Amino acid sequence: MKTKVIKISRTDFIDVEFKETAKAIKDGKLVAFPTETVYGLGANALNAVACDAVFEAKGRPHDNPLIVHILHPEEAEKYADTKNEPLFFRLAERFMPGPLTVILPKKPIIPDSVTVGLSTVALRCPNHPVARKLIELSGVPIAAPSANLSGKPSPTTAEHVIEDMTGRIPYIIDSGACDVGLESTVISLKNGVVRLLRPGYVTLEDLREICPKVEVSEAVLNNLKQNEKPESPGMKYRHYAPSAPVTMVKGKDRDVLEFFKIELKKGNGILCFDEDKSLICDGKESDLVISFGSRSDQLAQANGLFDALRRFDSTGVEKIFARHTASDHLGLAISNRLLRACAFDQIEV
Ligand code: TXA
Ligand code: MG
């Protein structure tokens, strides 16, 4: 299949630029598009065959449901049962449009291909102007997982999507880098109880301002035991991972950096903060030491993490050691992704 890449400015576009891609979505074809979190691989959410094709293109396991993207929270009622969950609208008022996904009981209009037969559906209103225009002009809700091959880090630039999806889908919209760089916060809402299933840019601290009693799923920071059923199926897979195995290294900063120096000498890859780089390399440059943001800037870390993980694939390293990070605010999402990238392999030095 030939893949057409269409550049559309994030801020300055006209409707006609979406002519082909909006029609493609409506007609059941796949289009990768930018959101404020990561690039999504979109399909008409009301078309079961189109949604099946998403799983095919990504190599996604058939037990991992898709998020449905809509324009306004008021439309949620068409696809999910919001009547019994007044908290949905309070959360929506504060966080939508934006990087928050809410899981609610689904209505029959959403095909089983989207929800893999679950009784719930995940809904999100993205705030990226290009994503919103695509939803508006296609005239249908868009089901979209992240536009990476299953298991790879989510794509935060069109180049990442091109790397993974060329030849597999007909269209990629290129609007440059995503703002956040990590996927949306996923919560479930049931009988007025909010549970955090996947941390993201909307933090636990943010959610607790609206709803003081947010529960946190075990799977956010812990490995699931064998045969344990995850609340969010995506949480059971090794994810966000480069080809080489990653190990997370904990300990006092000085000890961690000493350990990194030794591993670098053995030819292993190091994932660290910007400030660590020159200390690990003794002021020299090394392609094997890749940083993902400043120690003091969590948004920069979120922005840089997936690109940094992808960059190891061209280094040919056999092992990667990553530093641990703080787990407050946006740090919870960063730690959650790092823990999955290393499949919970951690050592203490
Ligand atoms: O930021 C994002 O959320 C991006 C952009 C494209 O919107 N999308 C994204 O989708 O990250 P995906 O498919 O990579 O991750 C969706 C997560 C998975 O962990 C999936 O298991 C979970 O949401 N999920 C979706 N529907 C669910 C449901 N009904 N019940 C439980 N978990 C669900
Ligand atoms: Mg994904």
Tab-separated table of N, CA, C and O and ligand atoms in Angstrom, residues 35 37-41 58 60 64-67 69 101 103 115 118 120-122 124 144-146 148 154 182-184 186 197-198 231-235 239, ligand 1:
chain	number	residue	atom	x	y	z
A	35	THR	N	-2.344	14.488	17.769
A	35	THR	CA	-3.158	15.006	18.867
A	35	THR	C	-2.185	15.733	19.800
A	35	THR	O	-0.973	15.694	19.582
A	37	THR	N	-1.317	14.814	22.615
A	37	THR	CA	-0.521	13.854	23.400
A	37	THR	C	0.501	13.141	22.516
A	37	THR	O	1.704	13.354	22.654
A	38	VAL	N	-0.011	12.298	21.616
A	38	VAL	CA	0.830	11.546	20.673
A	38	VAL	C	0.034	11.440	19.371
A	38	VAL	O	-1.145	11.782	19.344
A	39	TYR	N	0.660	10.948	18.299
A	39	TYR	CA	-0.083	10.726	17.055
A	39	TYR	C	-1.021	9.525	17.228
A	39	TYR	O	-0.666	8.536	17.879
A	40	GLY	N	-2.220	9.636	16.646
A	40	GLY	CA	-3.186	8.554	16.712
A	40	GLY	C	-3.353	7.909	15.343
A	40	GLY	O	-3.065	8.517	14.307
A	41	LEU	N	-3.813	6.644	15.341
A	41	LEU	CA	-4.102	5.938	14.090
A	41	LEU	C	-5.617	5.829	13.996
A	41	LEU	O	-6.229	4.977	14.644
A	58	LYS	N	-1.412	-2.092	13.173
A	58	LYS	CA	-0.504	-1.921	14.310
A	58	LYS	C	0.101	-3.232	14.796
A	58	LYS	O	1.059	-3.224	15.557
A	60	ARG	N	-1.724	-5.064	16.720
A	60	ARG	CA	-2.189	-4.919	18.107
A	60	ARG	C	-2.939	-6.164	18.554
A	60	ARG	O	-3.781	-6.677	17.804
A	64	ASN	N	-7.167	-5.574	23.247
A	64	ASN	CA	-6.811	-4.245	23.759
A	64	ASN	C	-7.670	-3.172	23.076
A	64	ASN	O	-7.440	-2.842	21.918
A	65	PRO	N	-8.659	-2.630	23.789
A	65	PRO	CA	-9.654	-1.744	23.156
A	65	PRO	C	-9.104	-0.375	22.739
A	65	PRO	O	-8.056	0.055	23.207
A	66	LEU	N	-9.867	0.285	21.854
A	66	LEU	CA	-9.460	1.584	21.302
A	66	LEU	C	-10.193	2.727	22.009
A	66	LEU	O	-11.296	2.543	22.529
A	67	ILE	N	-9.585	3.910	21.969
A	67	ILE	CA	-10.221	5.121	22.508
A	67	ILE	C	-11.030	5.778	21.385
A	67	ILE	O	-10.556	5.866	20.245
A	69	HIS	N	-12.544	9.162	19.875
A	69	HIS	CA	-12.298	10.605	19.953
A	69	HIS	C	-13.509	11.373	19.426
A	69	HIS	O	-13.957	11.125	18.299
A	101	THR	N	-8.995	10.766	29.147
A	101	THR	CA	-9.879	9.743	28.568
A	101	THR	C	-10.705	9.136	29.691
A	101	THR	O	-10.145	8.770	30.728
A	103	ILE	N	-13.542	6.211	30.834
A	103	ILE	CA	-14.186	4.937	30.487
A	103	ILE	C	-15.554	4.858	31.157
A	103	ILE	O	-15.663	5.008	32.372
A	115	THR	N	-14.268	-1.950	21.251
A	115	THR	CA	-14.166	-2.201	22.689
A	115	THR	C	-13.763	-3.643	22.991
A	115	THR	O	-13.767	-4.042	24.150
A	118	LEU	N	-15.891	-5.532	25.423
A	118	LEU	CA	-16.134	-5.065	26.797
A	118	LEU	C	-17.467	-4.314	26.851
A	118	LEU	O	-17.989	-3.866	25.830
A	120	THR	N	-17.739	-1.484	28.279
A	120	THR	CA	-17.416	-0.062	28.459
A	120	THR	C	-16.730	0.488	27.216
A	120	THR	O	-16.197	-0.266	26.399
A	121	VAL	N	-16.728	1.834	27.108
A	121	VAL	CA	-16.015	2.489	26.010
A	121	VAL	C	-15.205	3.657	26.577
A	121	VAL	O	-15.632	4.325	27.517
A	122	ALA	N	-14.021	3.883	25.994
A	122	ALA	CA	-13.156	4.982	26.418
A	122	ALA	C	-13.411	6.184	25.504
A	122	ALA	O	-13.355	6.053	24.280
A	124	ARG	N	-12.634	10.388	24.566
A	124	ARG	CA	-11.711	11.510	24.773
A	124	ARG	C	-11.996	12.609	23.768
A	124	ARG	O	-12.295	12.324	22.600
A	144	ALA	N	-9.068	5.696	17.810
A	144	ALA	CA	-7.634	5.793	17.521
A	144	ALA	C	-6.777	5.356	18.697
A	144	ALA	O	-6.859	5.932	19.772
A	145	PRO	N	-5.947	4.344	18.470
A	145	PRO	CA	-4.868	4.062	19.409
A	145	PRO	C	-3.673	4.928	18.995
A	145	PRO	O	-3.747	5.641	17.993
A	146	SER	N	-2.586	4.873	19.738
A	146	SER	CA	-1.372	5.552	19.308
A	146	SER	C	-0.898	4.925	17.990
A	146	SER	O	-1.072	3.720	17.777
A	148	ASN	N	1.742	3.843	16.612
A	148	ASN	CA	2.997	3.093	16.564
A	148	ASN	C	2.706	1.623	16.287
A	148	ASN	O	1.576	1.168	16.476
A	154	SER	N	5.165	5.209	21.703
A	154	SER	CA	4.165	5.962	20.942
A	154	SER	C	4.842	7.068	20.140
A	154	SER	O	5.847	7.617	20.566
A	182	LEU	N	3.308	12.293	25.934
A	182	LEU	CA	2.859	11.042	26.565
A	182	LEU	C	1.365	10.921	26.316
A	182	LEU	O	0.675	11.937	26.205
A	183	GLU	N	0.843	9.688	26.299
A	183	GLU	CA	-0.573	9.491	26.017
A	183	GLU	C	-1.447	10.054	27.138
A	183	GLU	O	-0.986	10.276	28.252
A	184	SER	N	-2.741	10.192	26.801
A	184	SER	CA	-3.687	10.807	27.739
A	184	SER	C	-3.802	10.030	29.057
A	184	SER	O	-3.511	8.837	29.123
A	186	VAL	N	-5.900	8.039	31.539
A	186	VAL	CA	-7.115	7.219	31.400
A	186	VAL	C	-7.711	6.962	32.787
A	186	VAL	O	-7.015	6.482	33.691
A	197	LEU	N	-6.343	4.669	35.701
A	197	LEU	CA	-5.807	3.443	35.095
A	197	LEU	C	-4.486	3.693	34.382
A	197	LEU	O	-3.638	2.818	34.308
A	198	ARG	N	-4.351	4.896	33.799
A	198	ARG	CA	-3.085	5.244	33.136
A	198	ARG	C	-2.807	6.714	33.412
A	198	ARG	O	-3.597	7.564	33.024
A	231	GLU	N	-7.276	-3.868	34.631
A	231	GLU	CA	-8.491	-3.070	34.397
A	231	GLU	C	-8.423	-2.407	33.028
A	231	GLU	O	-9.419	-2.122	32.406
A	232	SER	N	-7.209	-2.080	32.618
A	232	SER	CA	-7.003	-1.509	31.300
A	232	SER	C	-6.095	-2.471	30.548
A	232	SER	O	-4.927	-2.608	30.886
A	233	PRO	N	-6.641	-3.185	29.552
A	233	PRO	CA	-5.872	-4.269	28.932
A	233	PRO	C	-4.483	-3.839	28.448
A	233	PRO	O	-3.551	-4.634	28.475
A	234	GLY	N	-4.350	-2.572	28.030
A	234	GLY	CA	-3.055	-2.103	27.528
A	234	GLY	C	-1.962	-2.172	28.572
A	234	GLY	O	-0.776	-2.190	28.248
A	235	MET	N	-2.335	-2.230	29.842
A	235	MET	CA	-1.353	-2.186	30.914
A	235	MET	C	-0.613	-3.499	31.138
A	235	MET	O	0.274	-3.598	31.960
A	239	HIS	N	5.801	-2.407	26.744
A	239	HIS	CA	5.319	-1.296	25.960
A	239	HIS	C	6.424	-0.286	25.801
A	239	HIS	O	7.345	-0.271	26.597
B	1	TXA	O1	-3.371	10.138	24.197
B	1	TXA	C1	-3.935	9.105	23.876
B	1	TXA	O2	-4.719	8.505	24.634
B	1	TXA	C2	-3.646	8.533	22.481
B	1	TXA	C3	-4.168	9.531	21.449
B	1	TXA	C4	-4.054	9.019	20.036
B	1	TXA	O3	-5.471	9.898	21.773
B	1	TXA	N1	-4.229	7.235	22.317
B	1	TXA	C5	-3.756	6.146	22.955
B	1	TXA	O4	-4.429	4.985	22.659
B	1	TXA	O5	-2.810	6.180	23.725
B	1	TXA	P1	-3.882	3.523	23.019
B	1	TXA	O6	-4.790	2.595	22.338
B	1	TXA	O7	-2.457	3.447	22.687
B	1	TXA	O8	-4.127	3.401	24.562
B	1	TXA	C6	-5.447	3.274	25.045
B	1	TXA	C7	-5.455	2.671	26.420
B	1	TXA	C8	-5.048	1.219	26.398
B	1	TXA	O9	-4.241	0.947	27.534
B	1	TXA	C9	-6.408	0.494	26.493
B	1	TXA	O10	-6.285	-0.776	27.103
B	1	TXA	C10	-7.203	1.469	27.343
B	1	TXA	O11	-6.784	2.747	26.934
B	1	TXA	N2	-8.650	1.321	27.100
B	1	TXA	C11	-9.366	1.696	26.017
B	1	TXA	N3	-10.667	1.359	26.144
B	1	TXA	C12	-10.797	0.780	27.354
B	1	TXA	C13	-11.888	0.210	28.082
B	1	TXA	N4	-13.118	0.171	27.584
B	1	TXA	N5	-11.634	-0.307	29.314
B	1	TXA	C14	-10.380	-0.278	29.835
B	1	TXA	N6	-9.307	0.243	29.200
B	1	TXA	C15	-9.496	0.759	27.978
